[in-house]
Short mmCIF file of C-alpha atoms in Angstrom, two decimals:
data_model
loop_
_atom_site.label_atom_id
_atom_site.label_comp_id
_atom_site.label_asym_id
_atom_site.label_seq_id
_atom_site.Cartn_x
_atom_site.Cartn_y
_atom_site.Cartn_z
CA UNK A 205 1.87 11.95 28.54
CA UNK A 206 0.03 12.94 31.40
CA UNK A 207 -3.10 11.60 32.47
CA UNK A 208 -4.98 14.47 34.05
CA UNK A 209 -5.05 16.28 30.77
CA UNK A 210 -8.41 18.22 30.46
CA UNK A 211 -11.13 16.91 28.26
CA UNK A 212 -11.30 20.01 25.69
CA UNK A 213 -7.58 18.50 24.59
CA UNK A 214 -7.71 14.98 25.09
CA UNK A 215 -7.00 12.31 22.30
CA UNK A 216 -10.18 9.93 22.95
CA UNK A 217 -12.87 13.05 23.75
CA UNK A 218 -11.56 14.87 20.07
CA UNK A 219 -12.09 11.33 18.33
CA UNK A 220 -15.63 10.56 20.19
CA UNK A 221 -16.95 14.45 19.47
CA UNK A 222 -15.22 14.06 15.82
CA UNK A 223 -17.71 10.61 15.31
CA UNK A 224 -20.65 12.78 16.48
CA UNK A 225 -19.79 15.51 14.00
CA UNK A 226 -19.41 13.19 11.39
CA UNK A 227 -22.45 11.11 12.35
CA UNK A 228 -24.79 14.61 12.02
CA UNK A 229 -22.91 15.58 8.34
CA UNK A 230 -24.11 11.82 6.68
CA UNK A 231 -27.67 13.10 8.72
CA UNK A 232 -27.69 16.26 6.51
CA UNK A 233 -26.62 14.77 3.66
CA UNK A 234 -29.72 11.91 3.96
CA UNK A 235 -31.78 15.01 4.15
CA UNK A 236 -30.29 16.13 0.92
CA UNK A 237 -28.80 19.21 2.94
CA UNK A 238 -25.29 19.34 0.90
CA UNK A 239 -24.28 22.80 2.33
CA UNK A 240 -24.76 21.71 6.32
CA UNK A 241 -23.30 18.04 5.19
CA UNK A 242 -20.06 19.86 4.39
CA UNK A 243 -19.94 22.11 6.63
CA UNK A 244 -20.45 19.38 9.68
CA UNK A 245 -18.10 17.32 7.81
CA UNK A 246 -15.29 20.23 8.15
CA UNK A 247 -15.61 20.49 12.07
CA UNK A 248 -15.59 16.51 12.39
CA UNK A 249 -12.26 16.43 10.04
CA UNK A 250 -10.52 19.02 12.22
CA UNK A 251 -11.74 17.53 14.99
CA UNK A 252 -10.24 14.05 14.14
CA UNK A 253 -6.77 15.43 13.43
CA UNK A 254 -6.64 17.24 16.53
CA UNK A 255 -7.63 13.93 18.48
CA UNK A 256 -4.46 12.11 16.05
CA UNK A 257 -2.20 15.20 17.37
CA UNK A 258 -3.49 14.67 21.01
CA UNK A 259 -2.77 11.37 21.11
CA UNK A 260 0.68 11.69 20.06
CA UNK A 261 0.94 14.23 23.06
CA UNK A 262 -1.73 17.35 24.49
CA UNK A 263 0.85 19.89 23.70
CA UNK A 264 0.12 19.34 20.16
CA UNK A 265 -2.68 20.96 19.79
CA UNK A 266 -2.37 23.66 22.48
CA UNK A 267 -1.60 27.30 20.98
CA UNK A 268 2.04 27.47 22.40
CA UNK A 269 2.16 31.28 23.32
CA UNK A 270 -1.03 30.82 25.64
CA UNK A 271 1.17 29.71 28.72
CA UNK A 272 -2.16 28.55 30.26
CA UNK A 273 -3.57 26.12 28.28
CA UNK A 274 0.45 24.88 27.78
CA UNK A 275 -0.04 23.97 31.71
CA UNK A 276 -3.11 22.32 30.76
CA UNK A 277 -1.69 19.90 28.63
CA UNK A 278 1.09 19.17 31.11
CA UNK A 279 -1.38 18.04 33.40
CA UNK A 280 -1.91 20.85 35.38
CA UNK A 281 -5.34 22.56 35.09
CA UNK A 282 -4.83 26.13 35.61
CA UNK A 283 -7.53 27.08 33.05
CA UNK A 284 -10.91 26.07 31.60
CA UNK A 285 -10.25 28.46 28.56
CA UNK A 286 -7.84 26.39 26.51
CA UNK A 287 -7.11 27.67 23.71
CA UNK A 288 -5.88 25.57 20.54
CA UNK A 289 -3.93 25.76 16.92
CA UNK A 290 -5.52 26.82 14.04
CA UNK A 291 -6.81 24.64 11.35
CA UNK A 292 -3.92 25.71 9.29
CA UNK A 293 -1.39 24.85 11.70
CA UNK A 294 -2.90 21.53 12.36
CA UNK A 295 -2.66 20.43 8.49
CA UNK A 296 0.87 21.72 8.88
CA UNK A 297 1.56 19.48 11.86
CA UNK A 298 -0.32 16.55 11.11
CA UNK A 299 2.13 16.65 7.44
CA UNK A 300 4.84 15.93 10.49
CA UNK A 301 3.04 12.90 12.08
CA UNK A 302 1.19 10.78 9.19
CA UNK A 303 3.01 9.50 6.81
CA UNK A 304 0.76 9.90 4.39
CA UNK A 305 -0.51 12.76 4.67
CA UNK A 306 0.98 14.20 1.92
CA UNK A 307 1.04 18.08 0.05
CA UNK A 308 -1.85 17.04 -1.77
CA UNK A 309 -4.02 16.10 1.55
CA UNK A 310 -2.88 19.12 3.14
CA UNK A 311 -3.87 21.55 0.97
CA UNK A 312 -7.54 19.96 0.35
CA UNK A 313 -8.21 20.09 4.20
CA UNK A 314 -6.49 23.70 4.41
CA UNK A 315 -9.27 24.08 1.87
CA UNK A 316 -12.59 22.98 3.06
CA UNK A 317 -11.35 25.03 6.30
CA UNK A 318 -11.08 28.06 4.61
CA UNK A 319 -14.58 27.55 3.15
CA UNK A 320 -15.85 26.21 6.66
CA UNK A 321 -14.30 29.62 8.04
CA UNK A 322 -16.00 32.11 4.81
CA UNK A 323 -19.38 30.07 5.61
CA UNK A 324 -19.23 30.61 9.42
CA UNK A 325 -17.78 34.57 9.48
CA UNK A 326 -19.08 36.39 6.33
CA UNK A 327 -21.86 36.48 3.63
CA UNK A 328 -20.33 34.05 1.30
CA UNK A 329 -21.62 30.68 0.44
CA UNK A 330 -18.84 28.96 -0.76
CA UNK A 331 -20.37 25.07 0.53
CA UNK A 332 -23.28 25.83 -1.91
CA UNK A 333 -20.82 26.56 -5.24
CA UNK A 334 -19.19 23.06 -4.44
CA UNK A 335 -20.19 19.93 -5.90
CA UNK A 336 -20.52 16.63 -4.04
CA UNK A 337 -17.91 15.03 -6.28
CA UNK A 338 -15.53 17.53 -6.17
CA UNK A 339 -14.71 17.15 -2.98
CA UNK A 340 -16.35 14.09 -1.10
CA UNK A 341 -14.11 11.40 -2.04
CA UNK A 342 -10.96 13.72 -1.52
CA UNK A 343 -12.55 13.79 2.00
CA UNK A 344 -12.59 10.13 2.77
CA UNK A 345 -9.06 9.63 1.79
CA UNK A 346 -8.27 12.31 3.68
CA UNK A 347 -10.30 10.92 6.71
CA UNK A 348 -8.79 7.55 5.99
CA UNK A 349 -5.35 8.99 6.22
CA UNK A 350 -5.39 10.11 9.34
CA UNK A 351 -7.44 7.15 10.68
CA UNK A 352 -4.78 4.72 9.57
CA UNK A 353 -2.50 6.48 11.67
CA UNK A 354 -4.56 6.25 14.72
CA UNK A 355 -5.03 2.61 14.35
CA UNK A 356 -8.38 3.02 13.59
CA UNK A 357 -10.60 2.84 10.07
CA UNK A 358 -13.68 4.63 8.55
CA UNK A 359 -16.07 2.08 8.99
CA UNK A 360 -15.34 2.22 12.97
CA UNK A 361 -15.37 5.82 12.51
CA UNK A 362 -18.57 5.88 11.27
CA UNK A 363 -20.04 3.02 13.66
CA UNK A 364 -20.51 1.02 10.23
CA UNK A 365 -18.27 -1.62 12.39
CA UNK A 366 -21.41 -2.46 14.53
CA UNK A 367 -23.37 -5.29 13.29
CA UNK A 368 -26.34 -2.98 14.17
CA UNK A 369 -25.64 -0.35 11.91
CA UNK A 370 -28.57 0.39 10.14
CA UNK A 371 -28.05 -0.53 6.74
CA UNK A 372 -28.23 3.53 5.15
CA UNK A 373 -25.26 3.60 7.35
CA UNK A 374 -22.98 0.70 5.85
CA UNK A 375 -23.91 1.81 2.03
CA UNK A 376 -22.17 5.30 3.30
CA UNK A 377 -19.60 3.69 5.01
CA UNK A 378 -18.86 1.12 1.86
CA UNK A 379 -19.10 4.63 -0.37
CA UNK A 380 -16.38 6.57 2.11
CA UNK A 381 -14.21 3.45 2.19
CA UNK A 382 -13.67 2.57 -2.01
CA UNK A 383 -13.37 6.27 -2.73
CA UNK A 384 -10.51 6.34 0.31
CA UNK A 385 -8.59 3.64 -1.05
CA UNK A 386 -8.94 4.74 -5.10
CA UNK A 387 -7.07 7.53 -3.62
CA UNK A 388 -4.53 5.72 -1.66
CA UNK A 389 -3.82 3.49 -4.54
CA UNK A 390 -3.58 6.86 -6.83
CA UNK A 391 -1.42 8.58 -4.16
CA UNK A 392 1.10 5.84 -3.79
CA UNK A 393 0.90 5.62 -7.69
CA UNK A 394 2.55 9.07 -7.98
CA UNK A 395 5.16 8.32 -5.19
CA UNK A 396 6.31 5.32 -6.71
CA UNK A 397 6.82 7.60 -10.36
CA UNK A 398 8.67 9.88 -8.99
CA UNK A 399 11.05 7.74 -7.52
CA UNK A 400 14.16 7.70 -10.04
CA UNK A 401 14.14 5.09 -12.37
CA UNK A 402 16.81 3.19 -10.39
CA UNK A 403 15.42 3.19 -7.47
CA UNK A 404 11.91 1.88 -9.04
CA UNK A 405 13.83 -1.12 -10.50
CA UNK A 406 15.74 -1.92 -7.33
CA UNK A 407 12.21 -1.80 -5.58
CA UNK A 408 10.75 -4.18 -8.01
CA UNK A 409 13.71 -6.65 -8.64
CA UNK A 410 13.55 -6.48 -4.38
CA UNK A 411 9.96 -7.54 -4.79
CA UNK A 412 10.25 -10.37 -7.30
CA UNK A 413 12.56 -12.25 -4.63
CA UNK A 414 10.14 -12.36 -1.95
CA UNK A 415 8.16 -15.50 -0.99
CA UNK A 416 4.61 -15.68 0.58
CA UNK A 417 5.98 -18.19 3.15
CA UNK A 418 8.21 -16.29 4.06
CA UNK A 419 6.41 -12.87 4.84
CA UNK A 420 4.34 -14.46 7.83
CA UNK A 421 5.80 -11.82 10.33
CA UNK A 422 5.23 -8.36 8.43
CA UNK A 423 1.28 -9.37 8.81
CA UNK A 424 -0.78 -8.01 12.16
CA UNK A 425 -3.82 -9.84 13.58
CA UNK A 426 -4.41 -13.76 12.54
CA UNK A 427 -4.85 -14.95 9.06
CA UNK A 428 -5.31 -18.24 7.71
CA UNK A 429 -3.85 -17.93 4.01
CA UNK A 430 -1.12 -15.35 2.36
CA UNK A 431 -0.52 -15.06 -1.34
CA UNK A 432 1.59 -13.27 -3.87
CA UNK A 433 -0.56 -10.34 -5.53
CA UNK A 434 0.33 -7.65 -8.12
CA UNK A 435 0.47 -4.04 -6.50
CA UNK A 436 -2.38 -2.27 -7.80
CA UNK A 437 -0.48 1.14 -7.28
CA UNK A 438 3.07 0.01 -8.41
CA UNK A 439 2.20 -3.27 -10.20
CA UNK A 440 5.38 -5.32 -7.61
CA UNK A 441 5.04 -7.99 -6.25
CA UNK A 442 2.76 -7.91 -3.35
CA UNK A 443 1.23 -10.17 -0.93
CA UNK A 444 -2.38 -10.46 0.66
CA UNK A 445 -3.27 -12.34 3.59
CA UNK A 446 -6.26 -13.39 4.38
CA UNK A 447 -8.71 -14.47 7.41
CA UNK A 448 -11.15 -17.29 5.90
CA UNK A 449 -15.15 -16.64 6.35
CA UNK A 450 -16.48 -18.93 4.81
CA UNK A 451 -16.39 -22.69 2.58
CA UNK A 452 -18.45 -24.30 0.32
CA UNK A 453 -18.50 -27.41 -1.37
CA UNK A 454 -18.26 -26.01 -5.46
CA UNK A 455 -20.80 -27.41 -7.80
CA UNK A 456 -18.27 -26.88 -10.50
CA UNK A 457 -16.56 -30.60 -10.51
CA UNK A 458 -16.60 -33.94 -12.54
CA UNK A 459 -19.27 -36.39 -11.09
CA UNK A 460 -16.76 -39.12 -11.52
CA UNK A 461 -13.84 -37.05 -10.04
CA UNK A 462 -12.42 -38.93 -6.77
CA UNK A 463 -11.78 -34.94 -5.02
CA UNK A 464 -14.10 -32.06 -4.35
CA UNK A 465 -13.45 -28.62 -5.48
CA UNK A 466 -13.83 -26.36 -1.81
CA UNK A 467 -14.88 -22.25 -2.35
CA UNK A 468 -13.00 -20.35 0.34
CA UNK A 469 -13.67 -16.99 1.20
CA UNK A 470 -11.13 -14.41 2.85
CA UNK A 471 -11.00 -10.63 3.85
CA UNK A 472 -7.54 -9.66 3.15
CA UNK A 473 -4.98 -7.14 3.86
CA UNK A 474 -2.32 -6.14 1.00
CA UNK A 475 1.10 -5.60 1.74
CA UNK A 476 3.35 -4.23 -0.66
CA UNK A 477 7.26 -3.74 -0.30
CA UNK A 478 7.38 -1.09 -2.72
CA UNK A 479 5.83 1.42 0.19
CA UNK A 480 7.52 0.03 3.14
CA UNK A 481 10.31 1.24 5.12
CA UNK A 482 13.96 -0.90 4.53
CA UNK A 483 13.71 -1.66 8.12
CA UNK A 484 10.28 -3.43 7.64
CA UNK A 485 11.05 -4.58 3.97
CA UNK A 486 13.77 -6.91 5.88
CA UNK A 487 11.30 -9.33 6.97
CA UNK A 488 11.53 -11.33 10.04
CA UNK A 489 14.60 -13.22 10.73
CA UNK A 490 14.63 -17.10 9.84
#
């Protein structure tokens, strides 16, 4: 990848405009301005997946038959005119490079461009004939999607990761995030049904063999506990690990018990074999 690419195609410059964006929609939305919310929550969407294309390489999001901004993202800075893919071939691309971005996810951001593009360039209004909760949530998942891919999450997205957030910002944040992962969990519902009925056994009788001692490895980052958990998407077997944050001595015990009962508390991470890849649903070697 090179590393003169200019700044109107770069990866971290599309992500930090894209948090801007996003950071004026929740302003409009405070304001109880629903048509600008959605409208500056269009441009920060596109924005992200161009910055997840970017990342992956500057040609990505480069319109291939302008020769000049094709130098550009070589490294070679012919041109301060780049010009770059439509919305609709970004969706189309971005089907290519996340995982989960599915059909579905697609054609929900193909639509709030096309009603981001009737709002800019004609007389229409179609932001004002759409309801918050017909499309919000749809947005965050969508958001969240492409986030996971990037290594990153919607809180940090939405500077909700900064224990100076103000706390307007967190409730959002908190908002964004549970109607993300309702959809993830729905999503991966739907995959997991249409798998042939064979396949969804295999899966599960795969599942019922694993052991939370043994999935250590599969886990990033540090974690002090893991446990077996039913898949709220697939109902397998499923494991959570979890980094502790906090212990109490419970009041719930028998004065003339020789033990104390201790309250842990974790933030965990789910893992469930039913959506990995057979490469990662091996496990680490013993």
């Amino acid at each position: 990848m090179p590393d003169d690419v200019f700044i109107a195609i770069n990866g971290d410059a599309l992500q930090a405009k894209s948090k801007v964006y996003i950071g004026r929609a929740l302003a409009r939305k405070s304001a109880g301005d629903l048509d600008e919310y959605q409208l500056w929550a269009s441009l920060a969407l596109e924005l992200l997946g161009k910055a997840a294309l970017a990342r992956k390489h500057p040609s990505l999001v480069v319109d291939p038959i302008h020769w000049q901004s094709m130098f550009v993202a070589a490294g070679i800075n012919v041109t301060t005119d780049v010009k770059t893919i439509t919305a609709k071939t970004l969706f189309e691309r971005l089907a290519h490079l996340v995982p989960r971005f599915d059909k579905t996810v697609q054609k929900f951001c193909q639509d709030i461009a096309e009603r981001r593009n009737a709002e800019l360039h004609s007389a229409d209004l179609p932001f004002r004939t759409m309801r918050l909760d017909a499309w919000e949530a749809r947005y965050w998942h969508a958001c969240d999607t492409i986030l996971h891919q990037m290594g990153s999450s919607l809180e940090q997205w939405l500077g909700a990761a900064d224990a100076k957030a103000p706390r307007q910002l967190l409730d959002e944040a908190a908002k964004a995030l549970a109607a993300a992962v309702k959809l993830r969990v729905e999503a991966a519902r739907e995959q997991f049904e249409a798998l042939k009925r064979a396949e969804r056994e295999r899966l599960t009788a795969e599942a019922e063999l694993r052991e939370p001692q043994h999935q250590m490895g599969i886990f990033k980052g540090s974690h002090d506990e893991i446990w077996s958990e039913s898949c709220p998407a697939c109902k397998c077997r499923a494991f959570l690990t979890g980094e502790q944050t906090g212990e109490d001595i419970s009041e719930e015990r028998d004065e003339h018990a020789i033990w104390e009962v201790v309250d842990r508390e974790f933030c965990d991470t789910l893992t469930d074999f039913s959506e990995m890849s057979p490469d990662d649903r091996d496990g680490p070697e013993d």
